[in-house]
mmCIF file of C-alpha atoms in Angstrom:
data_model
loop_
_atom_site.group_PDB
_atom_site.id
_atom_site.type_symbol
_atom_site.label_atom_id
_atom_site.label_comp_id
_atom_site.label_asym_id
_atom_site.label_seq_id
_atom_site.Cartn_x
_atom_site.Cartn_y
_atom_site.Cartn_z
ATOM 1 C CA MET A 1 0.000 0.000 0.000
ATOM 2 C CA ASN A 2 1.310 3.498 -0.791
ATOM 3 C CA ASP A 3 0.922 6.672 1.251
ATOM 4 C CA GLU A 4 -2.179 7.865 -0.581
ATOM 5 C CA GLU A 5 -4.149 4.656 -0.080
ATOM 6 C CA SER A 6 -3.468 4.192 3.616
ATOM 7 C CA MET A 7 -4.723 6.571 6.259
ATOM 8 C CA ASP A 8 -2.934 6.528 9.568
ATOM 9 C CA PHE A 9 -4.626 7.561 12.786
ATOM 10 C CA ASP A 10 -3.072 8.264 16.160
ATOM 11 C CA GLU A 11 -4.422 7.059 19.526
ATOM 12 C CA GLU A 12 -7.158 9.736 19.653
ATOM 13 C CA GLY A 13 -8.410 8.855 16.166
ATOM 14 C CA VAL A 14 -6.985 11.998 14.567
ATOM 15 C CA GLU A 15 -5.727 11.506 11.008
ATOM 16 C CA VAL A 16 -1.963 11.708 10.708
ATOM 17 C CA LYS A 17 -0.759 13.002 7.361
ATOM 18 C CA SER A 18 2.041 11.227 5.592
ATOM 19 C CA LYS A 19 5.288 13.003 4.947
ATOM 20 C CA SER A 20 4.480 13.081 1.230
ATOM 21 C CA GLN A 21 1.075 14.672 1.818
ATOM 22 C CA VAL A 22 2.571 17.345 4.056
ATOM 23 C CA LYS A 23 5.193 18.111 1.397
ATOM 24 C CA ARG A 24 2.524 18.398 -1.333
ATOM 25 C CA GLU A 25 0.544 20.831 0.813
ATOM 26 C CA LEU A 26 3.616 22.952 1.526
ATOM 27 C CA LEU A 27 4.506 23.049 -2.178
ATOM 28 C CA ALA A 28 0.929 24.133 -2.954
ATOM 29 C CA LEU A 29 1.287 27.006 -0.477
ATOM 30 C CA LYS A 30 4.597 27.989 -2.072
ATOM 31 C CA ASP A 31 2.900 27.957 -5.502
ATOM 32 C CA LEU A 32 0.109 30.132 -4.103
ATOM 33 C CA GLY A 33 2.776 32.546 -2.875
ATOM 34 C CA ALA A 34 4.323 32.596 -6.363
ATOM 35 C CA ASP A 35 0.871 33.418 -7.802
ATOM 36 C CA LEU A 36 0.509 36.258 -5.323
ATOM 37 C CA VAL A 37 3.887 37.694 -6.338
ATOM 38 C CA THR A 38 2.677 38.079 -9.943
ATOM 39 C CA LEU A 39 -0.255 40.302 -8.920
ATOM 40 C CA SER A 40 -0.286 44.097 -9.069
ATOM 41 C CA THR A 41 -0.519 46.226 -5.944
ATOM 42 C CA SER A 42 -4.186 47.006 -6.563
ATOM 43 C CA GLN A 43 -4.992 43.310 -6.984
ATOM 44 C CA LEU A 44 -3.143 42.469 -3.771
ATOM 45 C CA THR A 45 -5.056 45.188 -1.962
ATOM 46 C CA ARG A 46 -8.364 43.720 -3.187
ATOM 47 C CA LEU A 47 -7.362 40.352 -1.716
ATOM 48 C CA SER A 48 -7.147 42.027 1.714
ATOM 49 C CA LEU A 49 -4.097 40.063 2.822
ATOM 50 C CA PRO A 50 -2.724 40.466 6.352
ATOM 51 C CA GLU A 51 -0.138 43.264 6.535
ATOM 52 C CA HIS A 52 2.881 40.990 7.123
ATOM 53 C CA LEU A 53 1.955 38.779 4.162
ATOM 54 C CA PHE A 54 1.280 41.796 1.922
ATOM 55 C CA THR A 55 4.687 43.242 2.813
ATOM 56 C CA ALA A 56 6.449 39.937 2.136
ATOM 57 C CA VAL A 57 4.768 39.602 -1.270
ATOM 58 C CA LYS A 58 5.576 43.207 -2.239
ATOM 59 C CA SER A 59 9.236 42.756 -1.308
ATOM 60 C CA ALA A 60 9.402 39.492 -3.283
ATOM 61 C CA GLN A 61 8.323 41.374 -6.404
ATOM 62 C CA THR A 62 11.632 43.243 -6.426
ATOM 63 C CA MET A 63 13.842 40.185 -5.880
ATOM 64 C CA LYS A 64 15.693 37.963 -8.327
ATOM 65 C CA LYS A 65 16.785 34.292 -8.392
ATOM 66 C CA GLY A 66 18.077 33.026 -5.036
ATOM 67 C CA ALA A 67 16.596 35.798 -2.939
ATOM 68 C CA LEU A 68 13.238 35.312 -4.639
ATOM 69 C CA LYS A 69 13.391 31.571 -3.984
ATOM 70 C CA ARG A 70 14.037 32.162 -0.278
ATOM 71 C CA GLN A 71 11.310 34.801 -0.119
ATOM 72 C CA LEU A 72 8.808 32.404 -1.713
ATOM 73 C CA GLN A 73 9.715 29.837 0.939
ATOM 74 C CA TYR A 74 9.071 32.498 3.566
ATOM 75 C CA ILE A 75 5.736 33.465 1.996
ATOM 76 C CA GLY A 76 4.764 29.776 1.983
ATOM 77 C CA LYS A 77 5.623 29.628 5.678
ATOM 78 C CA LEU A 78 3.465 32.695 6.363
ATOM 79 C CA LEU A 79 0.594 31.167 4.388
ATOM 80 C CA ARG A 80 0.604 28.119 6.696
ATOM 81 C CA LYS A 81 -0.690 30.370 9.465
ATOM 82 C CA GLU A 82 -3.336 32.007 7.245
ATOM 83 C CA ASP A 83 -6.574 30.737 5.759
ATOM 84 C CA ALA A 84 -5.135 29.685 2.392
ATOM 85 C CA ASP A 85 -8.509 28.425 1.149
ATOM 86 C CA GLN A 86 -9.998 31.895 1.675
ATOM 87 C CA ILE A 87 -7.101 33.532 -0.177
ATOM 88 C CA ILE A 88 -7.489 31.040 -3.049
ATOM 89 C CA SER A 89 -11.239 31.653 -3.313
ATOM 90 C CA ASN A 90 -10.696 35.441 -3.258
ATOM 91 C CA LEU A 91 -8.052 35.076 -5.961
ATOM 92 C CA GLU A 92 -10.354 32.955 -8.126
ATOM 93 C CA SER A 93 -13.280 35.354 -7.717
ATOM 94 C CA MET A 94 -10.983 38.248 -8.620
ATOM 95 C CA ARG A 95 -9.875 36.432 -11.794
ATOM 96 C CA GLN A 96 -13.406 35.317 -12.729
ATOM 97 C CA PRO A 97 -14.463 38.556 -14.438
ATOM 98 C CA HIS A 98 -11.353 38.268 -16.586
ATOM 99 C CA LYS A 99 -12.369 34.766 -17.657
ATOM 100 C CA GLU A 100 -15.848 36.014 -18.548
ATOM 101 C CA GLU A 101 -14.371 38.855 -20.590
ATOM 102 C CA VAL A 102 -12.109 36.445 -22.478
ATOM 103 C CA ALA A 103 -15.069 34.169 -23.216
ATOM 104 C CA HIS A 104 -17.015 37.173 -24.511
ATOM 105 C CA LEU A 105 -14.142 38.163 -26.814
ATOM 106 C CA HIS A 106 -13.922 34.598 -28.133
ATOM 107 C CA GLN A 107 -17.652 34.747 -28.882
ATOM 108 C CA LEU A 108 -17.157 37.995 -30.806
ATOM 109 C CA GLU A 109 -14.299 36.430 -32.789
ATOM 110 C CA ALA A 110 -16.525 33.488 -33.693
ATOM 111 C CA TRP A 111 -19.264 35.891 -34.827
ATOM 112 C CA ARG A 112 -16.783 37.858 -36.935
ATOM 113 C CA ASP A 113 -15.472 34.708 -38.612
ATOM 114 C CA ALA A 114 -18.990 33.406 -39.252
ATOM 115 C CA LEU A 115 -20.091 36.743 -40.722
ATOM 116 C CA ILE A 116 -17.064 36.851 -43.031
ATOM 117 C CA ASP A 117 -17.850 33.295 -44.137
ATOM 118 C CA GLY A 118 -21.381 34.444 -45.097
ATOM 119 C CA ASP A 119 -23.641 33.428 -42.189
ATOM 120 C CA GLU A 120 -26.781 35.410 -43.101
ATOM 121 C CA GLU A 121 -28.758 33.950 -40.192
ATOM 122 C CA LEU A 122 -26.274 35.347 -37.670
ATOM 123 C CA LEU A 123 -26.262 38.685 -39.469
ATOM 124 C CA GLN A 124 -30.058 38.930 -39.191
ATOM 125 C CA GLU A 125 -29.899 37.889 -35.528
ATOM 126 C CA ILE A 126 -27.349 40.644 -34.769
ATOM 127 C CA ILE A 127 -29.399 43.232 -36.660
ATOM 128 C CA THR A 128 -32.612 42.345 -34.809
ATOM 129 C CA SER A 129 -31.054 42.026 -31.352
ATOM 130 C CA HIS A 130 -29.061 45.290 -31.470
ATOM 131 C CA ALA A 131 -31.282 48.302 -32.117
ATOM 132 C CA GLN A 132 -28.464 50.783 -32.764
ATOM 133 C CA VAL A 133 -26.782 48.697 -35.486
ATOM 134 C CA ASP A 134 -25.817 50.508 -38.697
ATOM 135 C CA ARG A 135 -26.776 47.829 -41.218
ATOM 136 C CA GLN A 136 -25.013 49.446 -44.143
ATOM 137 C CA HIS A 137 -21.763 49.894 -42.225
ATOM 138 C CA LEU A 138 -21.911 46.335 -40.873
ATOM 139 C CA ARG A 139 -22.511 44.832 -44.322
ATOM 140 C CA GLN A 140 -19.725 46.983 -45.792
ATOM 141 C CA LEU A 141 -17.255 45.772 -43.154
ATOM 142 C CA ILE A 142 -18.252 42.150 -43.792
ATOM 143 C CA ARG A 143 -17.889 42.580 -47.561
ATOM 144 C CA GLN A 144 -14.464 44.271 -47.254
ATOM 145 C CA ALA A 145 -13.227 41.641 -44.789
ATOM 146 C CA GLY A 146 -14.337 38.890 -47.176
ATOM 147 C CA LYS A 147 -12.438 40.514 -50.063
ATOM 148 C CA GLU A 148 -9.313 40.877 -47.907
ATOM 149 C CA LYS A 149 -9.559 37.236 -46.921
ATOM 150 C CA GLU A 150 -9.901 36.146 -50.568
ATOM 151 C CA LYS A 151 -6.897 38.207 -51.631
ATOM 152 C CA GLU A 152 -4.943 37.114 -48.522
ATOM 153 C CA GLN A 153 -4.391 40.733 -47.549
ATOM 154 C CA SER A 154 -3.923 42.196 -44.099
ATOM 155 C CA PRO A 155 -7.198 41.711 -42.160
ATOM 156 C CA LYS A 156 -7.807 45.424 -41.524
ATOM 157 C CA SER A 157 -11.553 45.208 -42.147
ATOM 158 C CA ALA A 158 -11.813 42.039 -40.059
ATOM 159 C CA ARG A 159 -10.300 43.948 -37.141
ATOM 160 C CA LEU A 160 -12.683 46.846 -37.740
ATOM 161 C CA LEU A 161 -15.605 44.400 -37.889
ATOM 162 C CA PHE A 162 -14.506 42.888 -34.567
ATOM 163 C CA GLN A 163 -14.284 46.357 -32.993
ATOM 164 C CA TYR A 164 -17.735 47.229 -34.341
ATOM 165 C CA LEU A 165 -19.257 44.037 -32.924
ATOM 166 C CA LYS A 166 -17.543 44.741 -29.615
ATOM 167 C CA SER A 167 -18.949 48.280 -29.505
ATOM 168 C CA LEU A 168 -22.439 46.944 -30.277
ATOM 169 C CA THR A 169 -22.344 44.499 -27.359
ATOM 170 C CA GLU A 170 -20.811 47.070 -24.988
ATOM 171 C CA ASN A 171 -23.550 49.578 -25.785
ATOM 172 C CA GLU A 172 -26.185 46.959 -24.929
ATOM 173 C CA ALA A 173 -24.683 46.249 -21.495
#
C-alpha cells in the first residue's frame, strides 16, 4: 500500500498526514505565494491580505533568483498560518471577471469569422437584437473583410468588424 491509499490515525483517532502529503501541501502554499507575487498592488489590496503577508509579497516582487526563492519559501511559511482556502477563493473570484471577458471576446471572434464566411442567419440575428446597429456599415465591413480574406491581404476590415461588434455588445450592457 502506498501513502495515498493508507490513512494513519493516532491514539485519539486523529488523522496523521504522511510526509508526502505534508510536502505536497507545503509546495501548494509555495505555488500560491508565487501566484501572489505576480499580482499588481491594486490586486493584492483587493485580496485584503494580512499586513505581514502583503509586505512579504511586495518585497518578493523586487527580488531575483536566489533571494526570490528564499522569499517564496518564507511566503509559503506565512501562508501556513493564514486561511489559504480563503485567499485562493478570493483570488479565483478576482480572476473570474477576466475569464468572462475572455469568453465574450472569443464569442465575438466566432461571430466575426462566421459573418465573413457568409452566415446570413447570424447577421439577421445581430441586426434584430441590437437596435443601434448601422446595417449598411456592418454589411460593408463584412464585404471588405471577405475581399481581404480572398486576396490574402492584411485583415484590416476584419479587425474593424470585430471592434464594431464589440462596440455593439458594450452599448447593450
